[in-house]
Tab-separated table of C-alpha atoms in Angstrom:
chain	number	residue	atom	x	y	z
A	1	MET	CA	105.171	91.760	115.918
A	2	ALA	CA	103.969	94.242	118.736
A	3	LEU	CA	103.230	97.577	117.762
A	4	LYS	CA	105.932	98.801	120.568
A	5	ASP	CA	108.533	96.850	118.553
A	6	ILE	CA	108.163	99.222	115.484
A	7	GLN	CA	110.858	101.438	115.365
A	8	SER	CA	111.891	104.199	113.371
A	9	THR	CA	115.162	104.050	111.176
A	10	GLY	CA	115.616	107.781	110.973
A	11	SER	CA	113.624	110.974	110.143
A	12	LYS	CA	113.218	112.571	106.462
A	13	ASP	CA	110.408	114.716	104.968
A	14	THR	CA	108.038	112.727	102.530
A	15	ARG	CA	108.491	115.223	99.962
A	16	SER	CA	112.277	113.704	99.668
A	17	GLY	CA	110.495	110.412	98.938
A	18	PHE	CA	108.710	112.147	96.154
A	19	GLY	CA	112.076	113.894	94.675
A	20	ASP	CA	114.113	110.460	95.008
A	21	GLY	CA	111.364	108.481	93.543
A	22	ILE	CA	110.739	110.496	90.550
A	23	VAL	CA	114.585	110.448	89.661
A	24	GLU	CA	114.230	106.529	89.722
A	25	ALA	CA	110.978	106.440	88.017
A	26	ALA	CA	112.627	108.635	84.915
A	27	ARG	CA	115.664	106.490	84.799
A	28	LYS	CA	113.509	103.801	84.141
A	29	ASN	CA	111.145	105.356	81.785
A	30	GLU	CA	112.444	107.955	79.307
A	31	ASN	CA	108.577	109.248	78.964
A	32	ILE	CA	108.307	110.587	82.276
A	33	VAL	CA	108.436	114.365	82.157
A	34	ALA	CA	108.343	116.513	85.575
A	35	LEU	CA	106.176	120.038	85.650
A	36	THR	CA	106.275	122.676	88.330
A	37	ALA	CA	104.836	125.983	89.069
A	38	ASP	CA	107.927	128.124	90.583
A	39	LEU	CA	108.462	125.480	93.199
A	40	LEU	CA	111.423	123.697	91.911
A	41	GLY	CA	113.405	123.303	95.166
A	42	SER	CA	110.341	123.001	97.688
A	43	MET	CA	109.375	120.103	95.542
A	44	LYS	CA	112.918	118.330	95.668
A	45	LEU	CA	113.174	118.555	91.878
A	46	ASN	CA	116.968	119.358	91.822
A	47	GLN	CA	118.082	116.042	91.023
A	48	PHE	CA	115.560	115.552	88.263
A	49	VAL	CA	116.813	118.537	86.646
A	50	LYS	CA	119.990	117.848	87.029
A	51	GLU	CA	119.707	114.320	85.389
A	52	PHE	CA	116.955	115.149	83.023
A	53	PRO	CA	116.608	119.265	81.949
A	54	GLU	CA	115.097	118.280	78.427
A	55	ARG	CA	112.093	116.776	80.349
A	56	PHE	CA	111.785	119.526	82.961
A	57	VAL	CA	109.006	122.168	82.459
A	58	GLN	CA	108.912	125.195	84.512
A	59	CYS	CA	105.720	126.340	84.275
A	60	GLY	CA	106.267	129.664	86.541
A	61	ILE	CA	103.156	130.842	89.039
A	62	GLY	CA	100.509	129.478	86.703
A	63	GLU	CA	99.347	126.205	88.077
A	64	ALA	CA	95.993	125.753	85.888
A	65	ASN	CA	98.363	126.424	82.882
A	66	MET	CA	100.349	123.629	84.258
A	67	ILE	CA	97.459	121.333	84.236
A	68	GLY	CA	96.640	121.858	80.790
A	69	VAL	CA	100.383	121.417	79.875
A	70	ALA	CA	100.520	118.382	81.217
A	71	SER	CA	96.915	116.969	79.801
A	72	GLY	CA	98.739	117.950	76.213
A	73	LEU	CA	101.759	116.023	77.050
A	74	SER	CA	100.216	113.186	77.865
A	75	ILE	CA	98.497	113.263	74.686
A	76	GLY	CA	101.747	112.826	73.246
A	77	GLY	CA	102.556	109.463	75.035
A	78	LYS	CA	104.340	111.490	78.023
A	79	ILE	CA	103.746	110.765	81.665
A	80	PRO	CA	103.653	114.209	83.312
A	81	PHE	CA	104.026	114.753	86.995
A	82	THR	CA	102.736	118.152	87.933
A	83	THR	CA	104.436	119.626	91.168
A	84	THR	CA	103.159	122.239	93.483
A	85	PHE	CA	101.820	122.618	97.035
A	86	ALA	CA	98.469	120.402	97.970
A	87	ASN	CA	96.269	124.035	98.142
A	88	PHE	CA	97.537	124.940	94.972
A	89	SER	CA	97.506	121.500	93.416
A	90	THR	CA	93.433	120.989	93.921
A	91	GLY	CA	91.643	123.937	95.114
A	92	ARG	CA	93.430	126.460	92.992
A	93	VAL	CA	93.184	124.317	89.738
A	94	TYR	CA	90.079	122.132	89.969
A	95	ASP	CA	88.152	123.069	87.385
A	96	GLN	CA	91.138	122.411	85.237
A	97	ILE	CA	91.744	118.902	86.599
A	98	ARG	CA	88.338	117.967	86.351
A	99	GLN	CA	87.781	118.920	82.545
A	100	SER	CA	91.328	118.258	81.332
A	101	VAL	CA	92.750	115.294	83.200
A	102	ALA	CA	89.556	113.455	85.186
A	103	TYR	CA	86.888	113.718	82.487
A	104	SER	CA	89.150	112.558	79.712
A	105	GLY	CA	91.099	110.164	81.705
A	106	LYS	CA	94.500	111.603	81.100
A	107	ASN	CA	97.575	109.898	82.636
A	108	VAL	CA	98.500	112.648	84.486
A	109	LYS	CA	100.058	112.295	87.953
A	110	ILE	CA	99.282	115.049	90.362
A	111	CYS	CA	102.089	115.173	92.697
A	112	ALA	CA	101.063	117.779	95.979
A	113	SER	CA	103.469	118.802	98.897
A	114	HIS	CA	102.533	120.717	101.697
A	115	ALA	CA	99.402	119.056	102.710
A	116	GLY	CA	97.615	119.513	106.118
A	117	VAL	CA	98.227	120.997	109.442
A	118	THR	CA	101.926	119.832	109.535
A	119	LEU	CA	103.180	122.416	106.963
A	120	GLY	CA	103.451	124.615	109.986
A	121	GLU	CA	104.103	128.265	110.332
A	122	ASP	CA	102.792	129.148	106.747
A	123	GLY	CA	99.000	128.923	108.175
A	124	ALA	CA	95.642	128.394	106.972
A	125	THR	CA	95.621	129.840	103.632
A	126	HIS	CA	98.495	126.962	102.656
A	127	GLN	CA	97.248	124.202	104.891
A	128	ILE	CA	94.427	122.632	102.664
A	129	LEU	CA	92.486	120.106	104.498
A	130	GLU	CA	90.014	119.312	102.043
A	131	ASP	CA	92.181	117.870	99.260
A	132	ILE	CA	91.214	114.288	99.853
A	133	GLY	CA	87.985	114.809	99.725
A	134	LEU	CA	87.773	117.175	96.308
A	135	MET	CA	90.099	114.532	94.445
A	136	LYS	CA	88.678	111.475	95.386
A	137	MET	CA	85.075	112.534	94.292
A	138	LEU	CA	86.407	112.990	90.352
A	139	PRO	CA	85.298	109.772	88.704
A	140	GLY	CA	88.573	107.739	87.629
A	141	MET	CA	90.800	109.598	90.046
A	142	THR	CA	93.145	107.382	92.159
A	143	VAL	CA	94.311	108.970	95.607
A	144	VAL	CA	97.288	108.045	97.243
A	145	VAL	CA	98.433	109.167	100.886
A	146	PRO	CA	101.884	107.508	101.620
A	147	CYS	CA	103.119	107.756	105.151
A	148	ASP	CA	106.419	108.268	105.146
A	149	TYR	CA	109.823	108.958	103.146
A	150	THR	CA	110.010	105.388	101.980
A	151	GLN	CA	106.533	104.512	101.160
A	152	THR	CA	106.540	107.936	99.584
A	153	LYS	CA	109.448	107.080	97.348
A	154	ALA	CA	107.565	103.707	96.398
A	155	ALA	CA	104.461	105.359	95.511
A	156	THR	CA	105.788	107.674	93.371
A	157	GLN	CA	107.761	104.808	91.414
A	158	ALA	CA	104.231	102.841	91.598
A	159	ILE	CA	102.074	105.652	90.111
A	160	ALA	CA	104.327	106.253	87.272
A	161	GLU	CA	103.573	102.194	86.148
A	162	TYR	CA	99.951	102.794	86.663
A	163	GLU	CA	97.839	103.659	83.943
A	164	GLY	CA	95.286	106.963	84.559
A	165	PRO	CA	94.949	110.092	86.704
A	166	VAL	CA	96.752	110.190	90.262
A	167	TYR	CA	96.959	112.306	93.133
A	168	LEU	CA	99.833	111.995	95.151
A	169	ARG	CA	99.655	114.020	98.555
A	170	PHE	CA	102.624	114.012	100.783
A	171	GLY	CA	104.289	116.730	103.187
A	172	ARG	CA	107.085	119.217	104.240
A	173	PRO	CA	108.483	118.223	107.717
A	174	SER	CA	110.614	115.891	108.711
A	175	TRP	CA	108.579	112.320	110.087
A	176	PRO	CA	110.062	109.042	111.089
A	177	ILE	CA	110.546	106.467	108.843
A	178	PHE	CA	109.433	102.931	109.512
A	179	THR	CA	108.070	100.967	106.188
A	180	LYS	CA	109.951	99.091	103.500
A	181	GLU	CA	109.568	100.103	99.820
A	182	GLU	CA	108.419	96.396	98.748
A	183	ASP	CA	105.666	96.725	101.222
A	184	PHE	CA	103.746	99.351	98.926
A	185	GLN	CA	101.051	98.154	96.243
A	186	ILE	CA	98.453	100.908	95.140
A	187	GLY	CA	94.896	99.733	96.399
A	188	LYS	CA	96.324	97.394	98.956
A	189	ALA	CA	96.100	97.984	102.481
A	190	GLN	CA	99.234	97.756	104.574
A	191	TYR	CA	98.568	96.069	108.237
A	192	PHE	CA	101.192	97.187	111.152
A	193	SER	CA	99.226	94.794	113.773
A	194	GLU	CA	96.058	92.073	113.741
A	195	GLY	CA	93.832	92.689	116.985
A	196	THR	CA	90.489	91.771	117.627
A	197	ASP	CA	89.213	94.913	120.022
A	198	VAL	CA	89.581	97.861	117.766
A	199	THR	CA	90.381	99.168	114.582
A	200	ILE	CA	92.599	101.938	113.744
A	201	LEU	CA	92.930	103.262	110.201
A	202	ALA	CA	95.183	105.772	109.099
A	203	CYS	CA	96.713	107.649	106.100
A	204	GLY	CA	99.915	109.914	106.029
A	205	HIS	CA	101.567	111.113	108.805
A	206	LEU	CA	99.095	109.983	111.210
A	207	VAL	CA	100.131	106.068	110.677
A	208	TRP	CA	103.024	106.756	112.835
A	209	ASN	CA	100.782	108.215	115.343
A	210	ALA	CA	98.586	105.132	115.258
A	211	ILE	CA	101.172	102.961	115.621
A	212	GLN	CA	102.232	104.922	118.744
A	213	ALA	CA	98.846	105.221	120.455
A	214	GLY	CA	98.062	100.943	119.071
A	215	ALA	CA	101.555	100.474	121.310
A	216	GLU	CA	100.011	102.403	124.444
A	217	LEU	CA	96.521	100.502	124.194
A	218	GLU	CA	98.475	96.928	123.619
A	219	GLU	CA	100.153	98.021	127.073
A	220	LYS	CA	96.801	98.327	128.608
A	221	GLY	CA	95.721	94.623	127.536
A	222	ILE	CA	93.756	95.680	124.496
A	223	SER	CA	94.142	94.128	120.904
A	224	VAL	CA	94.698	96.490	118.223
A	225	GLU	CA	94.781	96.444	114.602
A	226	VAL	CA	96.369	99.069	112.838
A	227	ILE	CA	95.935	99.532	109.127
A	228	ASN	CA	97.732	101.959	107.239
A	229	ILE	CA	95.267	102.925	104.170
A	230	HIS	CA	97.883	104.725	102.107
A	231	THR	CA	95.291	104.479	98.882
A	232	ILE	CA	92.138	106.276	99.558
A	233	LYS	CA	90.510	105.301	96.568
A	234	PRO	CA	90.387	102.813	95.034
A	235	LEU	CA	89.693	101.685	98.774
A	236	ASP	CA	90.723	97.842	99.685
A	237	GLU	CA	87.178	97.231	100.954
A	238	GLU	CA	87.885	93.876	101.679
A	239	ALA	CA	90.691	94.690	104.278
A	240	VAL	CA	88.318	96.945	105.833
A	241	ILE	CA	85.494	94.745	105.885
A	242	ASN	CA	87.321	91.776	107.279
A	243	SER	CA	88.792	93.944	109.883
A	244	LEU	CA	85.456	95.761	111.227
A	245	LYS	CA	83.992	91.730	111.336
A	246	LYS	CA	86.767	91.121	113.716
A	247	THR	CA	86.759	94.143	115.842
A	248	LYS	CA	83.552	95.650	115.932
A	249	CYS	CA	84.463	99.274	115.981
A	250	ALA	CA	86.999	101.656	114.069
A	251	VAL	CA	89.129	104.883	114.622
A	252	THR	CA	90.051	106.688	111.511
A	253	ALA	CA	93.022	109.253	111.607
A	254	GLU	CA	93.844	111.712	108.936
A	255	GLU	CA	95.447	115.055	108.870
A	256	HIS	CA	92.314	116.074	106.962
A	257	ASN	CA	88.859	117.610	107.759
A	258	ILE	CA	86.825	114.731	108.823
A	259	ILE	CA	84.116	115.339	106.307
A	260	GLY	CA	85.029	113.964	103.158
A	261	GLY	CA	88.332	112.346	103.667
A	262	LEU	CA	89.434	108.873	104.815
A	263	GLY	CA	86.933	108.639	107.661
A	264	ASP	CA	83.900	109.558	105.036
A	265	ALA	CA	85.328	106.565	102.692
A	266	ILE	CA	85.538	104.090	105.744
A	267	ALA	CA	81.901	104.988	106.841
A	268	GLN	CA	80.550	104.521	103.773
A	269	CYS	CA	82.319	101.154	103.268
A	270	ALA	CA	80.948	100.127	106.980
A	271	ALA	CA	77.525	101.491	106.275
A	272	LYS	CA	77.229	99.556	103.217
A	273	ASN	CA	78.656	96.204	104.469
A	274	PHE	CA	78.910	95.863	108.162
A	275	PRO	CA	77.654	98.766	110.346
A	276	VAL	CA	79.892	99.598	113.339
A	277	PRO	CA	80.646	102.265	115.459
A	278	ILE	CA	83.335	105.055	114.091
A	279	GLU	CA	85.284	107.801	115.927
A	280	TYR	CA	87.039	110.047	113.678
A	281	VAL	CA	90.316	111.728	114.102
A	282	GLY	CA	91.172	114.465	112.267
A	283	THR	CA	90.199	118.437	111.766
A	284	LYS	CA	86.695	118.904	112.635
A	285	ASP	CA	85.415	121.259	109.766
A	286	THR	CA	87.444	123.892	110.789
A	287	PHE	CA	90.810	126.248	109.025
A	288	GLY	CA	94.322	125.411	110.685
A	289	GLU	CA	96.683	128.523	111.740
A	290	SER	CA	100.349	129.221	112.102
A	291	GLY	CA	102.248	127.019	114.418
A	292	THR	CA	104.887	123.918	114.415
A	293	PRO	CA	103.586	120.504	113.201
A	294	LYS	CA	103.721	119.230	117.028
A	295	GLU	CA	101.704	121.743	118.207
A	296	LEU	CA	99.096	122.130	115.356
A	297	LEU	CA	98.463	118.095	115.677
A	298	LYS	CA	98.006	118.458	119.264
A	299	LYS	CA	95.830	121.616	119.194
A	300	TYR	CA	93.351	119.935	116.322
A	301	GLY	CA	93.372	116.715	118.072
A	302	MET	CA	95.371	114.480	115.819
A	303	ASP	CA	97.881	113.724	118.879
A	304	VAL	CA	99.049	110.107	119.843
A	305	SER	CA	96.861	110.461	122.948
A	306	ASP	CA	93.806	111.634	120.765
A	307	ILE	CA	93.837	108.279	118.759
A	308	VAL	CA	93.729	106.584	122.013
A	309	ALA	CA	90.812	108.442	123.828
A	310	ALA	CA	89.278	107.895	120.405
A	311	ALA	CA	89.903	104.203	120.409
A	312	GLU	CA	88.684	103.748	123.897
A	313	LYS	CA	85.806	105.910	123.219
A	314	VAL	CA	84.659	103.810	120.292
A	315	MET	CA	85.175	100.698	122.416
A	316	ALA	CA	82.722	101.884	124.930
A	317	ARG	CA	80.462	102.588	122.255
A	318	LYS	CA	80.780	99.150	120.881
A	319	SER	CA	79.882	97.408	124.417
A	320	ALA	CA	76.926	99.859	125.276
């Protein structure tokens, strides 16, 4: 299938995928409990609370305490899902996650919404762009960044069955829906096209932009391989290496600082196994600001045109 033939079936926020996914998971497993830090509505937990009020813990504005409560619940055999904005899910409680969850390998699912610049008007203080790096550096932490509503719903159900600490990152804006639930598997990259000229590796909201950019490149006669790296850790190194061996150059695209995120993970994999030129699409060591999601993606160089330009630049580097 050509990239231009991949169509959106509608639009919905990825956080709603989480809300619907946790309800389905909880219907199957009575040990699943949800905790929130005063953000029940924002985290789309209304249906969960309606169906399972006795399995919901409102921790108030006490995120560090929420992580401690979750850790304790996991010792008793529960599968706790902590929920708040990504900024508070990671930066505010990093010490608690490190000591109480990661160090002892607790089966806690840290579920984080409102990540990246697409949080929009709330501005720099809430638009965390460092969280993927923070979480993937923790030993034993699995890091998942799904790309649309459907994949977030699937990922939420998958992590419920996965043993060990997980960081699940999703967002606020309404975003195109273009995947199928059955296509998601933790640690397994998802191919949207196969090509020989350039590899585009993306995660989260930027997967849709990567598909659009790939379609533009295909119209120019360029053979593009677009891969969704929804699991940043553990990275599907086999998929990455096989693609780089075919195209011999890559673009990474993420709604995150290019320092510490997907781009760094791909670069490390390439450096160890098959070094190639790589261009990075993401924020360039900067904080965000207030604005609409589309305005901010454009300003900070994460638009479709930026991915196209990065692909053309990296192909030129390959042949230089």
